[in-house]
Coordinates of C-alpha atoms in Angstrom, one line a residue:
Chain A
M7 CA 115.3 74.9 106.5
G8 CA 112.0 74.4 104.5
E9 CA 113.8 71.4 102.6
I10 CA 114.8 69.5 105.7
W11 CA 111.5 69.4 107.7
P12 CA 110.9 65.7 106.9
L13 CA 113.9 65.1 109.4
F14 CA 112.4 66.8 112.2
P15 CA 110.1 63.9 113.6
A16 CA 113.0 61.4 113.8
A17 CA 115.3 64.1 115.0
I18 CA 112.7 65.0 117.8
F19 CA 112.1 61.4 118.8
L20 CA 115.7 60.5 119.0
S21 CA 116.8 63.7 120.9
F22 CA 114.0 63.3 123.2
F23 CA 115.0 59.8 124.2
F24 CA 118.7 60.4 124.2
L25 CA 118.2 63.3 126.7
L26 CA 115.8 61.2 128.8
V27 CA 118.2 58.4 129.0
L28 CA 121.2 60.7 129.8
I29 CA 119.4 62.9 132.3
E30 CA 117.1 60.3 133.8
L31 CA 120.1 57.9 134.4
F32 CA 122.1 60.4 136.4
T33 CA 119.2 61.5 138.2
I34 CA 118.1 57.9 139.3
S35 CA 121.8 57.2 140.2
L36 CA 121.7 60.2 142.6
T37 CA 118.5 59.5 144.1
K38 CA 117.8 57.3 147.3
T39 CA 114.3 56.9 148.8
N40 CA 113.1 60.2 147.2
V41 CA 116.2 62.1 148.4
F42 CA 118.0 64.0 145.5
P43 CA 120.8 64.5 145.2
T44 CA 122.8 62.0 147.1
L45 CA 125.7 59.8 146.7
E46 CA 124.3 56.9 148.8
P47 CA 123.3 54.8 145.9
A48 CA 127.0 54.9 144.6
V49 CA 128.5 54.3 148.1
E50 CA 126.1 51.3 148.7
I51 CA 127.0 49.7 145.4
L52 CA 130.8 50.2 145.9
K53 CA 130.4 48.4 149.3
N54 CA 128.2 45.6 147.7
G55 CA 130.2 42.4 147.3
E56 CA 127.8 41.2 144.6
F57 CA 128.7 44.3 142.5
H58 CA 132.5 43.3 143.0
N59 CA 131.9 39.8 141.9
A60 CA 129.8 40.9 138.9
L61 CA 132.5 43.3 137.8
L62 CA 135.2 40.5 137.9
N63 CA 132.7 38.2 136.1
T64 CA 132.2 40.6 133.4
L65 CA 135.8 41.7 133.1
A66 CA 136.8 37.9 132.6
F67 CA 133.7 37.5 130.2
V68 CA 135.0 40.5 128.0
A69 CA 138.6 39.5 128.3
I70 CA 138.2 35.9 127.2
G71 CA 135.1 36.4 125.1
T72 CA 136.2 39.0 122.7
P73 CA 139.4 37.3 121.5
L74 CA 137.5 34.1 121.4
E75 CA 134.8 35.7 119.1
L76 CA 137.8 37.3 116.9
F77 CA 139.4 34.1 116.5
A78 CA 136.4 32.1 115.7
G79 CA 135.3 34.7 113.2
L80 CA 139.0 35.0 111.7
F81 CA 139.1 31.0 111.5
A82 CA 135.6 30.8 109.8
A83 CA 136.5 33.7 107.3
L84 CA 139.9 32.0 106.2
L85 CA 138.0 28.8 105.7
V86 CA 135.5 30.7 103.4
Y87 CA 138.1 32.9 101.8
N88 CA 140.3 30.0 101.0
S89 CA 137.3 27.8 99.7
Y90 CA 138.2 25.0 97.2
W91 CA 134.6 24.4 96.6
G92 CA 131.1 25.8 97.4
K93 CA 132.3 29.1 98.7
S94 CA 128.6 30.7 99.0
F95 CA 127.3 27.5 100.4
V96 CA 129.9 27.4 103.2
R97 CA 129.4 31.0 103.8
T98 CA 125.6 30.7 104.0
I99 CA 126.1 27.6 106.5
F100 CA 128.5 29.7 108.6
V101 CA 125.9 32.8 108.9
I102 CA 123.0 30.4 110.1
P103 CA 123.7 31.0 113.9
F104 CA 123.1 34.7 113.6
A105 CA 119.5 34.0 112.1
F106 CA 118.5 32.5 115.6
P107 CA 117.4 34.8 118.3
G108 CA 119.8 35.0 121.3
L109 CA 117.0 33.8 123.5
V110 CA 116.5 30.6 121.4
I111 CA 120.2 29.8 121.7
A112 CA 120.3 30.4 125.5
T113 CA 117.1 28.2 125.9
L114 CA 118.8 25.4 123.8
L115 CA 122.0 25.4 125.8
F116 CA 119.7 25.5 129.0
I117 CA 118.0 22.1 127.7
L118 CA 121.5 20.7 126.4
F119 CA 123.5 21.4 129.6
D120 CA 120.8 20.4 132.1
S121 CA 122.3 18.9 135.0
Q122 CA 120.2 15.8 135.0
G123 CA 120.1 13.8 131.8
G124 CA 121.0 16.7 129.6
F125 CA 122.7 15.9 126.2
A126 CA 126.0 17.5 127.1
N127 CA 126.4 15.2 130.0
H128 CA 126.0 12.1 127.8
L129 CA 128.2 13.5 125.3
F130 CA 131.1 14.1 127.5
Q131 CA 130.8 10.9 129.2
G132 CA 131.6 9.3 125.9
Q133 CA 128.3 7.7 125.3
Y134 CA 128.3 8.5 121.7
W135 CA 130.5 7.2 118.8
L136 CA 133.7 9.0 118.2
F137 CA 133.5 11.5 121.0
P138 CA 135.9 10.7 123.8
K139 CA 135.0 10.4 127.5
I140 CA 135.8 13.6 129.3
I141 CA 133.8 13.5 132.7
D142 CA 132.8 10.3 134.7
H143 CA 129.4 11.5 136.1
D144 CA 126.7 14.1 135.6
V145 CA 128.0 17.7 136.0
A146 CA 125.7 20.5 137.3
W147 CA 126.8 23.0 134.6
R148 CA 124.5 25.8 135.8
G149 CA 125.6 25.2 139.5
S150 CA 129.1 26.3 139.0
K151 CA 130.3 29.9 138.3
Y152 CA 133.0 29.0 135.9
L153 CA 130.9 26.3 134.1
A154 CA 127.8 28.4 133.9
L155 CA 129.5 31.5 132.6
S156 CA 131.6 29.3 130.3
V157 CA 128.3 27.9 128.9
S158 CA 127.1 31.5 128.6
M159 CA 130.3 32.5 126.7
L160 CA 130.1 29.4 124.4
G161 CA 126.4 30.3 123.3
K162 CA 127.4 34.0 122.9
V163 CA 130.4 33.2 120.7
W164 CA 128.6 30.5 118.7
R165 CA 125.6 32.9 118.0
D166 CA 127.7 35.9 117.1
M167 CA 130.6 34.3 115.3
P168 CA 129.0 35.1 111.9
I169 CA 129.3 38.9 112.4
S170 CA 133.0 38.7 113.2
M171 CA 133.4 36.4 110.2
L172 CA 131.5 38.8 107.8
I173 CA 133.5 41.7 108.9
I174 CA 136.9 39.9 108.4
L175 CA 135.7 38.4 105.2
S176 CA 135.1 41.9 103.8
G177 CA 138.6 42.8 104.7
L178 CA 139.9 39.5 103.1
N179 CA 138.1 40.2 100.0
S180 CA 139.5 43.7 99.5
I181 CA 143.0 42.2 99.4
E182 CA 144.2 42.5 95.8
P183 CA 144.5 38.9 94.5
E184 CA 147.9 40.0 92.6
L185 CA 149.6 40.5 96.0
I186 CA 148.9 36.9 97.1
D187 CA 149.8 35.6 93.6
A188 CA 153.1 37.4 93.8
A189 CA 153.9 36.1 97.3
K190 CA 153.0 32.6 96.0
T191 CA 155.2 33.1 92.8
M192 CA 158.1 34.1 95.3
G193 CA 157.7 30.9 97.2
A194 CA 155.9 32.1 100.3
G195 CA 153.9 29.4 102.0
F196 CA 150.5 29.9 103.7
R197 CA 152.0 30.6 107.0
V198 CA 154.2 33.5 105.6
R199 CA 151.3 34.8 103.6
L200 CA 149.1 35.0 106.5
Q201 CA 151.6 36.6 108.8
R202 CA 153.3 39.1 106.3
I203 CA 150.3 40.0 103.9
I204 CA 147.1 38.9 105.1
L205 CA 146.9 39.7 108.8
P206 CA 148.5 43.3 108.3
L207 CA 146.0 44.0 105.5
I208 CA 143.1 42.7 107.5
F209 CA 144.2 44.4 110.6
P210 CA 141.5 47.3 110.3
A211 CA 138.8 44.6 110.0
M212 CA 140.1 42.8 112.9
T213 CA 140.1 46.2 115.0
T214 CA 136.6 46.6 114.1
V215 CA 135.7 43.2 115.2
L216 CA 137.5 43.9 118.5
L217 CA 135.6 47.2 119.0
L218 CA 132.1 45.9 118.1
R219 CA 132.5 42.5 119.9
S220 CA 133.9 44.1 123.2
V221 CA 131.0 46.4 123.4
E222 CA 128.6 43.5 122.8
M223 CA 130.5 41.5 125.6
W224 CA 130.2 44.2 128.0
K225 CA 126.5 44.6 127.5
E226 CA 125.7 40.9 127.2
F227 CA 122.5 40.0 129.1
I228 CA 120.4 37.2 127.7
F229 CA 122.9 34.4 127.9
P230 CA 124.0 34.9 131.5
Y231 CA 120.5 35.8 132.5
I232 CA 119.2 32.2 131.5
L233 CA 122.3 30.1 132.0
A234 CA 124.0 31.8 135.0
G235 CA 121.4 33.5 137.1
N236 CA 123.2 32.9 140.2
Y237 CA 126.6 34.3 139.0
P238 CA 125.6 37.9 137.7
L239 CA 127.5 40.0 135.3
L240 CA 127.0 43.7 135.4
G241 CA 123.9 43.5 132.9
T242 CA 122.1 40.7 135.0
L243 CA 122.9 42.5 138.2
I244 CA 121.1 45.5 136.8
E245 CA 118.2 43.6 136.3
K246 CA 118.4 42.0 139.9
L247 CA 118.8 45.5 141.5
Y248 CA 116.1 47.1 139.5
G249 CA 113.5 44.1 139.7
F250 CA 113.9 42.1 142.9
G251 CA 116.2 44.4 144.9
S252 CA 113.7 47.3 143.8
D253 CA 116.7 49.8 144.1
P254 CA 116.6 51.8 140.9
G255 CA 119.4 54.2 142.2
E256 CA 121.9 51.3 142.7
A257 CA 120.8 49.6 139.3
A258 CA 121.2 53.1 137.8
V259 CA 124.9 53.4 139.2
V260 CA 125.7 50.0 137.7
A261 CA 124.3 51.0 134.5
L262 CA 126.5 54.1 134.4
V263 CA 129.5 51.9 135.4
L264 CA 128.8 49.7 132.5
V265 CA 128.6 52.6 130.0
G266 CA 131.8 53.9 131.3
L267 CA 133.7 50.7 131.2
T268 CA 132.5 50.2 127.5
I269 CA 133.6 53.5 126.5
L270 CA 136.9 52.9 128.3
T271 CA 137.4 49.6 126.6
L272 CA 136.7 51.4 123.3
V273 CA 139.5 53.9 124.0
V274 CA 142.0 51.4 125.2
I275 CA 141.5 49.2 122.2
V276 CA 141.8 52.0 119.8
E277 CA 145.1 53.1 121.5
I278 CA 146.5 49.5 121.5
T279 CA 145.6 48.7 118.0
G280 CA 146.9 52.1 117.0
R281 CA 150.2 51.3 118.3
I282 CA 150.4 47.8 117.0
K283 CA 149.5 49.4 113.5
R284 CA 152.2 52.0 113.9
V285 CA 154.7 49.1 114.9
L286 CA 153.6 47.1 111.7
V287 CA 154.2 50.1 109.5
N288 CA 157.4 51.0 110.8
S289 CA 158.6 47.4 110.6
G290 CA 157.5 47.2 107.1
V291 CA 159.6 50.6 106.4
N292 CA 162.5 49.2 108.1
S293 CA 162.7 46.1 106.3
K294 CA 162.8 47.8 103.1
Chain B
M20 CA 152.3 12.0 91.9
S21 CA 154.5 15.1 92.4
Y22 CA 155.4 16.8 95.7
I23 CA 153.3 19.8 94.8
D24 CA 150.3 17.7 94.1
R25 CA 150.7 16.0 97.5
D26 CA 151.1 19.3 99.3
E27 CA 147.9 20.6 97.4
I28 CA 145.8 17.6 98.4
G29 CA 147.0 17.7 101.9
K30 CA 145.8 21.3 102.2
R31 CA 142.4 20.4 100.6
I32 CA 141.9 17.5 103.2
V33 CA 142.8 20.0 106.1
W34 CA 140.4 22.5 104.7
A35 CA 137.6 20.0 104.2
I36 CA 138.1 18.5 107.8
C37 CA 138.0 22.0 109.4
V38 CA 134.8 23.0 107.2
I39 CA 133.1 19.7 108.2
V40 CA 133.9 20.1 111.9
M41 CA 132.6 23.8 111.6
I42 CA 129.3 22.6 109.9
I43 CA 128.8 20.0 112.4
G44 CA 129.3 22.5 115.2
I45 CA 126.9 24.9 113.6
I46 CA 124.1 22.4 112.3
A47 CA 124.3 19.9 115.4
P48 CA 122.6 22.5 118.0
I49 CA 120.0 23.4 115.5
Y50 CA 119.2 19.9 114.6
L51 CA 119.1 19.1 118.4
L52 CA 116.6 22.1 118.8
I53 CA 114.2 20.6 116.2
K54 CA 114.8 17.2 117.6
Y55 CA 113.8 17.9 121.1
S56 CA 110.8 19.8 119.8
I57 CA 109.5 16.7 118.2
S58 CA 110.7 14.2 120.8
D59 CA 108.3 11.9 122.9
P60 CA 108.9 11.6 126.6
S61 CA 110.7 8.2 126.2
T62 CA 113.4 10.0 124.1
M63 CA 114.1 12.7 126.8
N64 CA 113.8 10.6 130.0
T65 CA 116.2 7.7 129.2
G66 CA 117.3 6.8 133.0
G67 CA 120.9 7.3 132.3
R68 CA 121.0 5.6 128.9
P69 CA 122.3 7.9 126.1
I70 CA 119.7 10.3 124.7
P71 CA 118.8 8.8 121.1
L72 CA 120.0 11.0 118.4
W73 CA 116.8 10.6 116.7
P74 CA 113.4 10.6 118.5
N75 CA 112.0 7.2 119.3
R76 CA 108.5 8.3 118.1
P77 CA 108.8 11.7 116.5
T78 CA 105.5 13.5 117.5
F79 CA 104.1 17.0 116.7
D80 CA 102.0 16.8 119.8
I81 CA 103.5 19.7 121.4
F82 CA 103.2 22.0 118.5
L83 CA 99.4 20.8 118.2
Y84 CA 99.1 21.6 122.0
L85 CA 100.7 25.1 121.5
F86 CA 98.5 25.7 118.5
R87 CA 95.2 24.9 120.5
D88 CA 96.5 27.0 123.5
R89 CA 94.6 30.4 123.6
E90 CA 97.4 32.0 125.8
F91 CA 100.0 31.0 123.1
W92 CA 98.0 32.6 120.4
G93 CA 97.6 35.6 122.7
V94 CA 101.3 36.2 123.0
V95 CA 102.0 35.5 119.4
S96 CA 99.5 38.2 118.3
N97 CA 100.8 40.5 121.1
S98 CA 104.4 40.0 119.4
A99 CA 103.0 40.3 115.9
I100 CA 101.1 43.7 116.8
I101 CA 104.1 45.2 118.7
A102 CA 106.4 44.3 115.8
T103 CA 104.1 45.6 113.0
L104 CA 103.4 48.9 115.0
T105 CA 107.2 49.2 115.3
V106 CA 107.8 48.8 111.6
L107 CA 105.0 51.3 110.8
L108 CA 106.5 54.0 113.3
T109 CA 110.1 53.2 112.4
S110 CA 109.2 53.4 108.6
L111 CA 107.3 56.7 109.1
L112 CA 110.3 58.3 110.9
S113 CA 113.1 56.8 108.9
I114 CA 112.0 57.2 105.5
P115 CA 111.7 61.0 105.3
A116 CA 114.9 61.3 107.5
G117 CA 117.0 59.0 105.2
Y118 CA 115.8 61.0 102.2
V119 CA 116.9 64.5 103.8
L120 CA 120.2 63.0 104.9
A121 CA 120.9 61.6 101.4
R122 CA 120.0 64.7 99.5
Y123 CA 120.8 67.9 101.7
N124 CA 123.6 69.3 103.3
F125 CA 122.7 71.4 106.3
P126 CA 124.5 72.9 109.3
L127 CA 123.4 70.3 111.9
K128 CA 123.7 67.4 109.7
R129 CA 126.9 66.2 111.5
F130 CA 125.2 66.6 114.9
F131 CA 122.3 64.3 113.8
L132 CA 124.7 61.6 112.5
I133 CA 126.5 61.9 115.8
L134 CA 123.1 61.6 117.7
L135 CA 122.1 58.4 115.6
I136 CA 125.4 56.9 116.8
S137 CA 125.1 58.2 120.4
V138 CA 121.5 56.7 120.9
R139 CA 122.9 53.3 120.4
L140 CA 126.2 53.8 122.3
F141 CA 124.2 53.0 125.6
P142 CA 123.8 49.3 126.4
D143 CA 120.2 48.4 126.2
I144 CA 120.5 47.1 129.7
S145 CA 121.5 50.7 130.9
S146 CA 119.1 52.7 128.8
V147 CA 116.1 50.4 129.8
I148 CA 116.0 51.8 133.5
P149 CA 115.4 55.6 132.7
I150 CA 112.8 54.5 129.8
A151 CA 111.1 52.2 132.2
T152 CA 111.1 54.7 134.9
F153 CA 109.8 57.3 132.4
F154 CA 106.9 55.2 131.1
V155 CA 105.8 54.2 134.8
R156 CA 105.6 57.9 135.6
A157 CA 103.7 58.5 132.4
N158 CA 101.2 55.7 133.2
L159 CA 102.1 53.9 130.0
H160 CA 104.0 51.1 131.8
S161 CA 102.7 47.5 130.6
S162 CA 101.3 49.0 127.4
F163 CA 101.8 48.3 123.8
I164 CA 102.8 51.8 123.0
S165 CA 105.7 51.8 125.6
V166 CA 107.4 48.7 124.0
V167 CA 106.5 50.0 120.5
L168 CA 108.3 53.2 121.1
A169 CA 111.2 51.4 122.8
H170 CA 111.7 49.2 119.9
T171 CA 111.3 52.0 117.5
L172 CA 114.3 53.6 119.5
L173 CA 116.3 50.5 118.9
S174 CA 115.6 50.1 115.2
L175 CA 115.5 53.7 114.0
P176 CA 119.3 54.6 113.8
Y177 CA 119.9 51.4 111.7
V178 CA 117.0 52.0 109.5
I179 CA 117.8 55.5 108.9
F180 CA 121.4 54.6 107.7
M181 CA 119.8 51.9 105.3
A182 CA 117.2 54.6 103.8
T183 CA 120.1 57.1 103.6
T184 CA 122.2 54.6 101.7
A185 CA 119.3 53.6 99.5
F186 CA 118.4 57.2 98.5
E187 CA 122.0 58.0 97.8
F188 CA 122.1 55.3 95.0
V189 CA 119.1 57.0 93.2
P190 CA 120.4 59.5 90.8
K191 CA 119.5 63.1 91.3
D192 CA 118.7 63.4 87.6
I193 CA 115.6 61.4 88.1
E194 CA 114.0 63.9 90.3
E195 CA 115.0 66.9 88.0
Q196 CA 113.3 65.1 85.0
A197 CA 110.2 64.5 87.0
R198 CA 110.2 68.1 88.3
V199 CA 110.8 69.4 84.6
I200 CA 107.5 67.4 83.7
G201 CA 105.7 69.0 86.3
A202 CA 105.6 66.7 89.3
N203 CA 105.5 68.1 92.8
R204 CA 107.9 67.2 95.6
V205 CA 105.2 64.8 97.3
T206 CA 104.6 63.1 93.9
I207 CA 108.3 62.6 93.2
F208 CA 108.8 61.1 96.6
T209 CA 105.9 58.8 96.7
R210 CA 105.6 57.7 93.1
I211 CA 109.3 57.7 92.0
L212 CA 111.7 57.7 94.8
V213 CA 109.9 55.4 97.2
P214 CA 109.2 52.7 94.7
M215 CA 112.8 52.8 93.5
V216 CA 114.3 52.2 96.9
F217 CA 111.7 49.9 97.9
P218 CA 113.7 46.7 98.3
S219 CA 115.8 48.5 100.7
L220 CA 112.9 49.7 102.6
I221 CA 111.4 46.2 102.8
A222 CA 114.8 45.0 104.2
G223 CA 114.7 47.7 106.6
A224 CA 111.1 46.9 107.7
I225 CA 112.0 43.2 108.0
Y226 CA 114.9 43.9 110.1
T227 CA 112.9 46.1 112.3
F228 CA 110.1 43.3 112.6
L229 CA 112.9 40.9 113.5
L230 CA 114.4 43.1 116.1
S231 CA 111.0 43.6 117.7
W232 CA 109.8 40.1 117.4
D233 CA 112.9 38.5 119.3
E234 CA 113.6 41.5 121.6
F235 CA 113.7 40.6 125.2
I236 CA 115.2 43.1 127.6
F237 CA 112.9 46.2 127.0
A238 CA 109.9 43.7 126.8
H239 CA 111.0 42.2 130.1
F240 CA 111.2 45.5 131.8
L241 CA 108.4 47.3 130.4
L242 CA 105.8 44.4 130.5
D243 CA 106.9 41.7 132.8
T244 CA 106.3 43.2 135.9
G245 CA 102.7 42.4 136.6
G246 CA 101.2 43.3 133.4
Q247 CA 98.7 41.6 131.3
I248 CA 100.6 41.9 128.0
Q249 CA 103.1 39.3 127.2
T250 CA 105.2 38.8 124.1
L251 CA 106.6 35.4 122.7
T252 CA 110.1 36.0 124.2
L253 CA 108.4 36.8 127.7
Y254 CA 106.3 33.7 127.4
L255 CA 109.3 31.6 126.7
N256 CA 111.1 33.0 129.6
K257 CA 108.2 32.5 131.9
N258 CA 108.2 28.7 130.8
L259 CA 111.9 28.4 131.4
S260 CA 111.2 29.5 135.0
F261 CA 108.6 26.8 135.5
S262 CA 111.1 24.1 134.3
P263 CA 108.5 22.3 131.8
P264 CA 109.4 19.3 129.7
Q265 CA 112.4 20.0 127.4
N266 CA 110.1 19.4 124.2
V267 CA 107.8 22.3 125.3
L268 CA 110.8 24.7 125.6
A269 CA 112.1 23.6 122.2
A270 CA 108.8 23.8 120.4
I271 CA 108.3 27.3 121.7
S272 CA 111.9 28.2 120.7
V273 CA 111.3 26.8 117.2
C274 CA 107.9 29.0 117.0
L275 CA 110.0 31.9 117.8
S276 CA 112.8 31.2 115.4
V277 CA 110.7 30.2 112.3
P278 CA 109.7 33.8 111.2
V279 CA 113.1 35.0 111.9
M280 CA 114.6 32.3 109.5
V281 CA 111.9 32.9 106.9
F282 CA 112.3 36.6 106.9
T283 CA 116.2 36.4 106.8
F284 CA 115.8 34.3 103.5
V285 CA 113.4 37.0 102.2
V286 CA 115.7 39.8 103.0
Q287 CA 118.6 38.1 101.1
R288 CA 116.3 38.1 98.1
Y289 CA 115.5 41.7 98.5
M290 CA 119.2 42.8 99.1
V291 CA 120.0 43.1 95.3
S292 CA 122.7 45.7 94.8
G293 CA 122.6 48.1 91.9
V294 CA 118.8 48.0 91.9
V295 CA 118.5 51.4 90.3
S296 CA 121.7 51.1 88.2
G297 CA 121.0 52.3 84.6
A298 CA 117.9 54.1 85.5
V299 CA 118.7 57.3 83.9
K300 CA 118.7 57.0 80.1

């Protein structure tokens, strides 16, 4: 015991805050105007239409944003992996978005997607060389639920794509080059190599991306807070209830729902990817 | 030209087009951020005409205005003080912890590792409520110490993992040799081990600094409600709510991003693998 005492300060610090978060979150969620315990905050929040909207918005945000981040990361990783020149240069450029704070990117999108005279409106009205005309008049990007949340998701995917890319790239780099060479020798084209060799071998890396990114999507706050203030996700609803609503009990209930849904998503992804992996392994065995 | 050659050239062209499109998609928004920060009013208010891709009269007036503004320097120094204190506290806690985790096996080691992961399992927006409530009760709300403690909670698990990995790479023989020639544990730790893992510790410190520098959620909940202390992220958010000219928002954003970009470059320099390989002769 005498040898591990240097660990104690960190252990005490982390244990204190872990227990504080756990106990206080449950306590606050069971408190209403100094009455404890009561289920009133939970009952109130379940009847709250804004909560239902936020839940649906967040579900859509996770369901669309997570695969989008996976595919963006996969696409970027394949481009780096199959580089014909300047591999490290391309990788460095692709990592740049992650070097910018989320708040800065959200602010940039706030500027670009301004409803009056924003750059995006000019771009999509075909006012620049090479870019096709998509809209006829200025669009209030932050004034519509779908557009505001889409712009938020765009920012989130753009900013976090490098993490997905680096995880998948590490999976790609672990593939034995001999396997690819052997497939090429036997006449397998890029699509066959991708389907039969690359994707099955990077499946664990893709699973990691799905797990990590789905958690990040659930807990996303900054982009919807800046760009979709009128259309809350669970994260922004917590802030609204705790701040303007001054109802910590209801905010804590939503926070607990968010924790629960995050854990549930992790369990579901692990289960689904486990099944896919078993199918892949079995199909490989059967094809022999 | 053979069929294979044409096929190969076709692939290279497709690859090049995809890479160029990606690079434009990545660089263009960053370019626009910088462009807006040096734009004059005529470049932003075009009355329906396309916004020029380059400012009509590039100007650093907004930066000069910010650098002359006492409030701006106040929030920058607040952010710097909070980030520096977070680095110090995180290093103080994580370096000894990383050493113990790398060197010793003990009954509660697995429990501690699970604790490290569990702490970060809670979304920030969920854990901020109990933490903010606690600091209000403890009369520490709207204070440096509350944000420093919260930011340390965010960075500590990662930095402990970084320190553990770094100490695992230091051969045990070095410690044994130092002990044989009479060095005590503190001397071995401070004079031999810490200098050997210094690059990783610097990387951890920079990671912590950046995390604290651009952190928003905890700063917003702990400082933003009527407090006098503001960080750069809160300053940017406050300006967003006032809808100032776009070049002001862009200039503040650039100021917020510059340390992140610079430090990211520095971290890459320090992230040299195998720093102690071959240390044992």
